[in-house]
Amino acid sequence: MAPPLANAEGERLDGAFGLGREPLRREDWIVLLGHGVTGNKDRPVLVEAALALNAAGFDTLRFSFSGNGDSEGDFRASTITKEVADLGGVIDAVAGSYEKIAYLGHSMGAAAGVLRAAADERIRALVSVAGMVETRAFAEREFDGVTPDEGTMWEEPACPLSSAFWRDLRETVVSTAPSAAGINIPWLLVHGTADDIIPPGDSELIQRSAGGNAELVRVEGADHSFEQPRHMLAMTGAVVTWLRQVAEAG
């Protein structure tokens, strides 16, 4: 059962806890998993990653950022900046029970993870899956022609494009690459070579920005969500193998 989760604004965050299997359980580690734009904790990329991690002995906690899924809050306020704060609230909820916290973020959830990890030493390992880096370029590429506060993201009625989201991507964050230099923990980047939402070049850019501190795994032919079973298996396999090595190294 997930511990009670909330952000600094008192909004309840929906979470799903997964227990690492005995006898492999690594009781001092928990892996937090955050989703991308218009997503939630039950997106397959997070569910499959969590199941693979549980099988490898890691406890996991998937959660939905405020305004998404069954979490409280307004979707229109779900900016990267707010998600960074949400992640802090989730870390607060588990930090007293685990010695080591890893975070796996997908897409925009990965961008939030980079910004949080650069400033929060409680994150001991970081995984960016199809991570968004150039946020301004993403906004201008994906929502060209959509008027903020009038239109929607990808023509999804439940996902309005707010001016707060638009400004945060284009003016407040712009790019997560500058934060990479401040991350000195083990860091894995996983990106599909056929990703048409977040270009593989984003992960290549942030790897360079990290000064060689991040390891990059390319999944040949995989799209943004690793929808093909073989691509999902390659992604989860890379994550589990890497994180087990990190855990075993202490």
PDB file of C-alpha atoms in Angstrom:
ATOM      1  CA  MET A   1       0.000   0.000   0.000  1.00  0.00           C
ATOM      2  CA  ALA A   2       1.343   3.427  -0.947  1.00  0.00           C
ATOM      3  CA  PRO A   3       2.074   5.821   1.925  1.00  0.00           C
ATOM      4  CA  PRO A   4      -0.110   8.960   2.030  1.00  0.00           C
ATOM      5  CA  LEU A   5       1.224  11.333  -0.624  1.00  0.00           C
ATOM      6  CA  ALA A   6       0.666  15.055  -0.929  1.00  0.00           C
ATOM      7  CA  ASN A   7       2.414  18.100  -2.360  1.00  0.00           C
ATOM      8  CA  ALA A   8       3.231  21.329  -0.553  1.00  0.00           C
ATOM      9  CA  GLU A   9      -0.165  22.727  -1.502  1.00  0.00           C
ATOM     10  CA  GLY A  10      -1.923  19.919   0.317  1.00  0.00           C
ATOM     11  CA  GLU A  11      -3.148  18.200  -2.855  1.00  0.00           C
ATOM     12  CA  ARG A  12      -3.375  14.421  -2.509  1.00  0.00           C
ATOM     13  CA  LEU A  13      -1.234  12.489  -4.986  1.00  0.00           C
ATOM     14  CA  ASP A  14      -2.301   9.058  -6.176  1.00  0.00           C
ATOM     15  CA  GLY A  15       0.308   6.330  -5.751  1.00  0.00           C
ATOM     16  CA  ALA A  16       0.782   2.586  -6.175  1.00  0.00           C
ATOM     17  CA  PHE A  17       3.355   0.737  -4.069  1.00  0.00           C
ATOM     18  CA  GLY A  18       5.096  -2.424  -5.254  1.00  0.00           C
ATOM     19  CA  LEU A  19       7.066  -4.715  -2.958  1.00  0.00           C
ATOM     20  CA  GLY A  20      10.367  -6.194  -4.068  1.00  0.00           C
ATOM     21  CA  ARG A  21      10.239  -9.976  -4.215  1.00  0.00           C
ATOM     22  CA  GLU A  22      11.961 -12.153  -1.660  1.00  0.00           C
ATOM     23  CA  PRO A  23      14.664 -13.345  -1.387  1.00  0.00           C
ATOM     24  CA  LEU A  24      16.115 -10.660  -3.669  1.00  0.00           C
ATOM     25  CA  ARG A  25      14.555  -7.743  -1.832  1.00  0.00           C
ATOM     26  CA  ARG A  26      16.890  -4.776  -1.454  1.00  0.00           C
ATOM     27  CA  GLU A  27      15.209  -3.260   1.575  1.00  0.00           C
ATOM     28  CA  ASP A  28      17.252  -0.072   1.728  1.00  0.00           C
ATOM     29  CA  TRP A  29      16.185   1.048  -1.794  1.00  0.00           C
ATOM     30  CA  ILE A  30      12.950   2.370  -3.213  1.00  0.00           C
ATOM     31  CA  VAL A  31      12.434   3.462  -6.822  1.00  0.00           C
ATOM     32  CA  LEU A  32       9.959   6.277  -7.454  1.00  0.00           C
ATOM     33  CA  LEU A  33       8.417   6.435 -10.935  1.00  0.00           C
ATOM     34  CA  GLY A  34       6.932   9.555 -12.558  1.00  0.00           C
ATOM     35  CA  HIS A  35       5.065   9.867 -15.873  1.00  0.00           C
ATOM     36  CA  GLY A  36       5.095  12.244 -18.820  1.00  0.00           C
ATOM     37  CA  VAL A  37       2.759  14.866 -20.315  1.00  0.00           C
ATOM     38  CA  THR A  38      -0.955  13.870 -20.189  1.00  0.00           C
ATOM     39  CA  GLY A  39       0.050  10.628 -18.445  1.00  0.00           C
ATOM     40  CA  ASN A  40      -0.514   9.041 -15.049  1.00  0.00           C
ATOM     41  CA  LYS A  41       0.975   6.356 -12.807  1.00  0.00           C
ATOM     42  CA  ASP A  42      -0.715   3.568 -14.778  1.00  0.00           C
ATOM     43  CA  ARG A  43       0.934   4.186 -18.134  1.00  0.00           C
ATOM     44  CA  PRO A  44       2.475   0.905 -19.361  1.00  0.00           C
ATOM     45  CA  VAL A  45       6.011   2.297 -19.455  1.00  0.00           C
ATOM     46  CA  LEU A  46       5.851   2.871 -15.679  1.00  0.00           C
ATOM     47  CA  VAL A  47       3.880  -0.259 -14.822  1.00  0.00           C
ATOM     48  CA  GLU A  48       6.244  -2.545 -16.718  1.00  0.00           C
ATOM     49  CA  ALA A  49       9.343  -0.853 -15.313  1.00  0.00           C
ATOM     50  CA  ALA A  50       7.976  -1.191 -11.775  1.00  0.00           C
ATOM     51  CA  LEU A  51       7.107  -4.874 -12.226  1.00  0.00           C
ATOM     52  CA  ALA A  52      10.594  -5.623 -13.548  1.00  0.00           C
ATOM     53  CA  LEU A  53      12.151  -3.749 -10.636  1.00  0.00           C
ATOM     54  CA  ASN A  54       9.965  -5.605  -8.120  1.00  0.00           C
ATOM     55  CA  ALA A  55      11.096  -8.897  -9.627  1.00  0.00           C
ATOM     56  CA  ALA A  56      14.690  -7.759  -9.177  1.00  0.00           C
ATOM     57  CA  GLY A  57      14.089  -7.029  -5.493  1.00  0.00           C
ATOM     58  CA  PHE A  58      13.370  -3.291  -5.470  1.00  0.00           C
ATOM     59  CA  ASP A  59      10.395  -1.685  -3.781  1.00  0.00           C
ATOM     60  CA  THR A  60       8.686   0.797  -6.098  1.00  0.00           C
ATOM     61  CA  LEU A  61       6.223   3.668  -5.864  1.00  0.00           C
ATOM     62  CA  ARG A  62       4.485   4.866  -9.015  1.00  0.00           C
ATOM     63  CA  PHE A  63       2.623   8.149  -8.633  1.00  0.00           C
ATOM     64  CA  SER A  64       0.581  10.630 -10.629  1.00  0.00           C
ATOM     65  CA  PHE A  65       1.610  14.266 -10.563  1.00  0.00           C
ATOM     66  CA  SER A  66      -1.009  16.730  -9.318  1.00  0.00           C
ATOM     67  CA  GLY A  67      -3.781  17.376 -11.822  1.00  0.00           C
ATOM     68  CA  ASN A  68      -3.154  14.031 -13.538  1.00  0.00           C
ATOM     69  CA  GLY A  69      -4.817  10.644 -13.174  1.00  0.00           C
ATOM     70  CA  ASP A  70      -6.551  10.320  -9.800  1.00  0.00           C
ATOM     71  CA  SER A  71      -4.378  12.921  -8.076  1.00  0.00           C
ATOM     72  CA  GLU A  72      -5.943  16.116  -6.839  1.00  0.00           C
ATOM     73  CA  GLY A  73      -5.210  19.432  -8.516  1.00  0.00           C
ATOM     74  CA  ASP A  74      -5.856  21.262 -11.770  1.00  0.00           C
ATOM     75  CA  PHE A  75      -4.293  19.808 -14.921  1.00  0.00           C
ATOM     76  CA  ARG A  76      -3.797  23.349 -16.220  1.00  0.00           C
ATOM     77  CA  ALA A  77      -1.348  23.990 -13.358  1.00  0.00           C
ATOM     78  CA  SER A  78       0.684  20.841 -14.048  1.00  0.00           C
ATOM     79  CA  THR A  79       3.913  22.493 -15.121  1.00  0.00           C
ATOM     80  CA  ILE A  80       7.398  21.024 -14.837  1.00  0.00           C
ATOM     81  CA  THR A  81       8.121  23.456 -12.024  1.00  0.00           C
ATOM     82  CA  LYS A  82       5.114  22.199 -10.062  1.00  0.00           C
ATOM     83  CA  GLU A  83       6.052  18.591 -10.788  1.00  0.00           C
ATOM     84  CA  VAL A  84       9.501  19.181  -9.303  1.00  0.00           C
ATOM     85  CA  ALA A  85       7.753  20.288  -6.115  1.00  0.00           C
ATOM     86  CA  ASP A  86       5.359  17.309  -6.270  1.00  0.00           C
ATOM     87  CA  LEU A  87       8.339  14.967  -6.484  1.00  0.00           C
ATOM     88  CA  GLY A  88       9.742  16.595  -3.384  1.00  0.00           C
ATOM     89  CA  GLY A  89       6.520  15.762  -1.545  1.00  0.00           C
ATOM     90  CA  VAL A  90       6.742  12.127  -2.609  1.00  0.00           C
ATOM     91  CA  ILE A  91      10.354  11.954  -1.453  1.00  0.00           C
ATOM     92  CA  ASP A  92       9.295  13.454   1.883  1.00  0.00           C
ATOM     93  CA  ALA A  93       6.773  10.623   2.301  1.00  0.00           C
ATOM     94  CA  VAL A  94       9.304   7.806   1.855  1.00  0.00           C
ATOM     95  CA  ALA A  95      12.586   9.289   3.068  1.00  0.00           C
ATOM     96  CA  GLY A  96      12.074   8.142   6.644  1.00  0.00           C
ATOM     97  CA  SER A  97      11.603   4.516   5.590  1.00  0.00           C
ATOM     98  CA  TYR A  98      14.367   4.050   3.019  1.00  0.00           C
ATOM     99  CA  GLU A  99      18.078   4.739   3.128  1.00  0.00           C
ATOM    100  CA  LYS A 100      18.365   5.164  -0.634  1.00  0.00           C
ATOM    101  CA  ILE A 101      15.928   6.643  -3.139  1.00  0.00           C
ATOM    102  CA  ALA A 102      16.114   6.259  -6.908  1.00  0.00           C
ATOM    103  CA  TYR A 103      13.872   8.116  -9.328  1.00  0.00           C
ATOM    104  CA  LEU A 104      12.781   6.982 -12.784  1.00  0.00           C
ATOM    105  CA  GLY A 105      11.044   9.574 -14.910  1.00  0.00           C
ATOM    106  CA  HIS A 106       9.521   9.212 -18.361  1.00  0.00           C
ATOM    107  CA  SER A 107       9.377  12.127 -20.824  1.00  0.00           C
ATOM    108  CA  MET A 108       8.419  15.312 -18.924  1.00  0.00           C
ATOM    109  CA  GLY A 109       8.628  13.305 -15.716  1.00  0.00           C
ATOM    110  CA  ALA A 110      12.296  12.801 -16.528  1.00  0.00           C
ATOM    111  CA  ALA A 111      12.770  16.566 -16.898  1.00  0.00           C
ATOM    112  CA  ALA A 112      11.272  17.048 -13.429  1.00  0.00           C
ATOM    113  CA  GLY A 113      13.652  14.394 -12.114  1.00  0.00           C
ATOM    114  CA  VAL A 114      16.735  16.146 -13.498  1.00  0.00           C
ATOM    115  CA  LEU A 115      15.747  19.452 -11.920  1.00  0.00           C
ATOM    116  CA  ARG A 116      14.951  17.787  -8.592  1.00  0.00           C
ATOM    117  CA  ALA A 117      18.091  15.643  -8.503  1.00  0.00           C
ATOM    118  CA  ALA A 118      20.288  18.657  -9.176  1.00  0.00           C
ATOM    119  CA  ALA A 119      19.028  20.232  -5.946  1.00  0.00           C
ATOM    120  CA  ASP A 120      17.971  17.305  -3.719  1.00  0.00           C
ATOM    121  CA  GLU A 121      20.683  15.018  -2.384  1.00  0.00           C
ATOM    122  CA  ARG A 122      18.123  12.489  -1.176  1.00  0.00           C
ATOM    123  CA  ILE A 123      17.933  11.124  -4.734  1.00  0.00           C
ATOM    124  CA  ARG A 124      20.776   8.603  -4.916  1.00  0.00           C
ATOM    125  CA  ALA A 125      20.277   7.331  -8.466  1.00  0.00           C
ATOM    126  CA  LEU A 126      18.482   8.780 -11.493  1.00  0.00           C
ATOM    127  CA  VAL A 127      16.933   7.148 -14.571  1.00  0.00           C
ATOM    128  CA  SER A 128      15.662   9.266 -17.489  1.00  0.00           C
ATOM    129  CA  VAL A 129      13.529   7.306 -19.979  1.00  0.00           C
ATOM    130  CA  ALA A 130      12.873   9.190 -23.227  1.00  0.00           C
ATOM    131  CA  GLY A 131      13.619  12.278 -21.192  1.00  0.00           C
ATOM    132  CA  MET A 132      12.514  15.731 -22.275  1.00  0.00           C
ATOM    133  CA  VAL A 133      15.476  18.141 -22.218  1.00  0.00           C
ATOM    134  CA  GLU A 134      14.837  21.022 -24.629  1.00  0.00           C
ATOM    135  CA  THR A 135      11.487  22.098 -23.185  1.00  0.00           C
ATOM    136  CA  ARG A 136      11.048  25.250 -25.241  1.00  0.00           C
ATOM    137  CA  ALA A 137      11.695  23.347 -28.454  1.00  0.00           C
ATOM    138  CA  PHE A 138       9.217  20.665 -27.362  1.00  0.00           C
ATOM    139  CA  ALA A 139       6.457  23.207 -26.748  1.00  0.00           C
ATOM    140  CA  GLU A 140       7.012  24.993 -30.026  1.00  0.00           C
ATOM    141  CA  ARG A 141       7.279  21.739 -31.976  1.00  0.00           C
ATOM    142  CA  GLU A 142       4.302  19.891 -30.518  1.00  0.00           C
ATOM    143  CA  PHE A 143       1.857  22.757 -29.929  1.00  0.00           C
ATOM    144  CA  ASP A 144       2.588  25.049 -32.853  1.00  0.00           C
ATOM    145  CA  GLY A 145      -0.623  26.812 -33.803  1.00  0.00           C
ATOM    146  CA  VAL A 146      -2.427  25.987 -30.531  1.00  0.00           C
ATOM    147  CA  THR A 147      -3.528  29.056 -28.562  1.00  0.00           C
ATOM    148  CA  PRO A 148      -2.844  28.707 -24.814  1.00  0.00           C
ATOM    149  CA  ASP A 149      -5.987  28.793 -22.647  1.00  0.00           C
ATOM    150  CA  GLU A 150      -8.085  28.084 -25.733  1.00  0.00           C
ATOM    151  CA  GLY A 151      -6.722  24.931 -27.378  1.00  0.00           C
ATOM    152  CA  THR A 152      -5.779  21.478 -26.139  1.00  0.00           C
ATOM    153  CA  MET A 153      -2.730  19.228 -26.223  1.00  0.00           C
ATOM    154  CA  TRP A 154      -2.827  16.837 -29.189  1.00  0.00           C
ATOM    155  CA  GLU A 155      -6.568  17.512 -29.566  1.00  0.00           C
ATOM    156  CA  GLU A 156      -7.343  15.793 -26.251  1.00  0.00           C
ATOM    157  CA  PRO A 157     -10.297  17.623 -24.667  1.00  0.00           C
ATOM    158  CA  ALA A 158      -9.269  16.603 -21.142  1.00  0.00           C
ATOM    159  CA  CYS A 159      -5.814  18.156 -21.603  1.00  0.00           C
ATOM    160  CA  PRO A 160      -6.106  21.922 -22.121  1.00  0.00           C
ATOM    161  CA  LEU A 161      -2.963  23.795 -23.069  1.00  0.00           C
ATOM    162  CA  SER A 162      -2.661  26.440 -20.364  1.00  0.00           C
ATOM    163  CA  SER A 163      -0.634  29.614 -20.509  1.00  0.00           C
ATOM    164  CA  ALA A 164       1.037  28.520 -17.245  1.00  0.00           C
ATOM    165  CA  PHE A 165       2.275  25.304 -18.868  1.00  0.00           C
ATOM    166  CA  TRP A 166       3.297  27.169 -22.035  1.00  0.00           C
ATOM    167  CA  ARG A 167       5.295  29.817 -20.143  1.00  0.00           C
ATOM    168  CA  ASP A 168       6.961  27.274 -17.884  1.00  0.00           C
ATOM    169  CA  LEU A 169       8.268  25.242 -20.826  1.00  0.00           C
ATOM    170  CA  ARG A 170       9.367  28.232 -22.884  1.00  0.00           C
ATOM    171  CA  GLU A 171      10.510  30.804 -20.337  1.00  0.00           C
ATOM    172  CA  THR A 172      11.047  29.297 -16.863  1.00  0.00           C
ATOM    173  CA  VAL A 173      12.757  26.007 -17.723  1.00  0.00           C
ATOM    174  CA  VAL A 174      13.739  26.313 -21.430  1.00  0.00           C
ATOM    175  CA  SER A 175      16.169  23.362 -21.091  1.00  0.00           C
ATOM    176  CA  THR A 176      17.218  20.952 -18.342  1.00  0.00           C
ATOM    177  CA  ALA A 177      20.713  20.602 -19.813  1.00  0.00           C
ATOM    178  CA  PRO A 178      22.252  23.334 -17.611  1.00  0.00           C
ATOM    179  CA  SER A 179      21.194  21.380 -14.510  1.00  0.00           C
ATOM    180  CA  ALA A 180      23.063  18.278 -15.669  1.00  0.00           C
ATOM    181  CA  ALA A 181      26.415  19.590 -14.491  1.00  0.00           C
ATOM    182  CA  GLY A 182      25.089  19.655 -10.930  1.00  0.00           C
ATOM    183  CA  ILE A 183      24.171  15.954 -10.886  1.00  0.00           C
ATOM    184  CA  ASN A 184      26.897  13.768  -9.425  1.00  0.00           C
ATOM    185  CA  ILE A 185      24.943  10.581  -8.731  1.00  0.00           C
ATOM    186  CA  PRO A 186      24.699   7.480 -10.946  1.00  0.00           C
ATOM    187  CA  TRP A 187      22.510   8.390 -13.914  1.00  0.00           C
ATOM    188  CA  LEU A 188      21.061   6.262 -16.716  1.00  0.00           C
ATOM    189  CA  LEU A 189      19.525   7.635 -19.919  1.00  0.00           C
ATOM    190  CA  VAL A 190      17.374   5.317 -22.063  1.00  0.00           C
ATOM    191  CA  HIS A 191      15.999   6.513 -25.400  1.00  0.00           C
ATOM    192  CA  GLY A 192      14.369   4.886 -28.412  1.00  0.00           C
ATOM    193  CA  THR A 193      15.958   5.688 -31.743  1.00  0.00           C
ATOM    194  CA  ALA A 194      12.506   6.078 -33.382  1.00  0.00           C
ATOM    195  CA  ASP A 195      11.083   8.460 -30.760  1.00  0.00           C
ATOM    196  CA  ASP A 196       9.068  11.123 -32.623  1.00  0.00           C
ATOM    197  CA  ILE A 197       7.942  13.008 -29.491  1.00  0.00           C
ATOM    198  CA  ILE A 198      11.264  13.632 -27.757  1.00  0.00           C
ATOM    199  CA  PRO A 199      14.195  13.434 -30.203  1.00  0.00           C
ATOM    200  CA  PRO A 200      16.997  11.046 -29.210  1.00  0.00           C
ATOM    201  CA  GLY A 201      19.254  14.069 -29.534  1.00  0.00           C
ATOM    202  CA  ASP A 202      17.822  15.391 -26.270  1.00  0.00           C
ATOM    203  CA  SER A 203      19.410  12.517 -24.348  1.00  0.00           C
ATOM    204  CA  GLU A 204      22.640  12.903 -26.295  1.00  0.00           C
ATOM    205  CA  LEU A 205      22.708  16.601 -25.418  1.00  0.00           C
ATOM    206  CA  ILE A 206      22.183  16.096 -21.717  1.00  0.00           C
ATOM    207  CA  GLN A 207      24.751  13.308 -21.619  1.00  0.00           C
ATOM    208  CA  ARG A 208      27.309  15.761 -22.998  1.00  0.00           C
ATOM    209  CA  SER A 209      26.144  18.383 -20.524  1.00  0.00           C
ATOM    210  CA  ALA A 210      26.669  15.900 -17.690  1.00  0.00           C
ATOM    211  CA  GLY A 211      30.337  15.667 -18.610  1.00  0.00           C
ATOM    212  CA  GLY A 212      30.333  11.905 -19.056  1.00  0.00           C
ATOM    213  CA  ASN A 213      28.585  11.270 -15.734  1.00  0.00           C
ATOM    214  CA  ALA A 214      25.494   9.751 -17.394  1.00  0.00           C
ATOM    215  CA  GLU A 215      25.306   6.439 -19.256  1.00  0.00           C
ATOM    216  CA  LEU A 216      23.171   6.359 -22.419  1.00  0.00           C
ATOM    217  CA  VAL A 217      21.399   3.240 -23.703  1.00  0.00           C
ATOM    218  CA  ARG A 218      19.752   3.460 -27.136  1.00  0.00           C
ATOM    219  CA  VAL A 219      16.883   1.074 -27.895  1.00  0.00           C
ATOM    220  CA  GLU A 220      16.951   0.528 -31.647  1.00  0.00           C
ATOM    221  CA  GLY A 221      13.611   1.187 -33.337  1.00  0.00           C
ATOM    222  CA  ALA A 222      11.732   2.033 -30.123  1.00  0.00           C
ATOM    223  CA  ASP A 223       9.128   4.793 -30.062  1.00  0.00           C
ATOM    224  CA  HIS A 224       8.468   7.266 -27.250  1.00  0.00           C
ATOM    225  CA  SER A 225       6.501   4.807 -25.092  1.00  0.00           C
ATOM    226  CA  PHE A 226       8.357   1.584 -26.002  1.00  0.00           C
ATOM    227  CA  GLU A 227       5.038   0.126 -27.161  1.00  0.00           C
ATOM    228  CA  GLN A 228       6.442  -2.922 -28.917  1.00  0.00           C
ATOM    229  CA  PRO A 229       6.980  -5.764 -26.407  1.00  0.00           C
ATOM    230  CA  ARG A 230      10.600  -6.278 -27.471  1.00  0.00           C
ATOM    231  CA  HIS A 231      11.316  -2.584 -26.995  1.00  0.00           C
ATOM    232  CA  MET A 232       9.638  -2.524 -23.576  1.00  0.00           C
ATOM    233  CA  LEU A 233      11.679  -5.557 -22.559  1.00  0.00           C
ATOM    234  CA  ALA A 234      14.888  -3.898 -23.743  1.00  0.00           C
ATOM    235  CA  MET A 235      14.093  -0.748 -21.774  1.00  0.00           C
ATOM    236  CA  THR A 236      13.137  -2.501 -18.553  1.00  0.00           C
ATOM    237  CA  GLY A 237      16.086  -4.868 -18.876  1.00  0.00           C
ATOM    238  CA  ALA A 238      18.509  -1.980 -19.215  1.00  0.00           C
ATOM    239  CA  VAL A 239      17.004  -0.224 -16.189  1.00  0.00           C
ATOM    240  CA  VAL A 240      17.066  -3.316 -13.969  1.00  0.00           C
ATOM    241  CA  THR A 241      20.579  -4.355 -14.938  1.00  0.00           C
ATOM    242  CA  TRP A 242      21.937  -0.877 -14.327  1.00  0.00           C
ATOM    243  CA  LEU A 243      20.160  -0.278 -11.039  1.00  0.00           C
ATOM    244  CA  ARG A 244      21.195  -3.671  -9.656  1.00  0.00           C
ATOM    245  CA  GLN A 245      24.794  -2.734 -10.414  1.00  0.00           C
ATOM    246  CA  VAL A 246      24.305   0.584  -8.637  1.00  0.00           C
ATOM    247  CA  ALA A 247      22.778  -1.137  -5.603  1.00  0.00           C
ATOM    248  CA  GLU A 248      25.484  -3.781  -5.433  1.00  0.00           C
ATOM    249  CA  ALA A 249      28.163  -1.083  -5.589  1.00  0.00           C
ATOM    250  CA  GLY A 250      26.713   0.443  -2.453  1.00  0.00           C
TER     251      GLY A 250
END
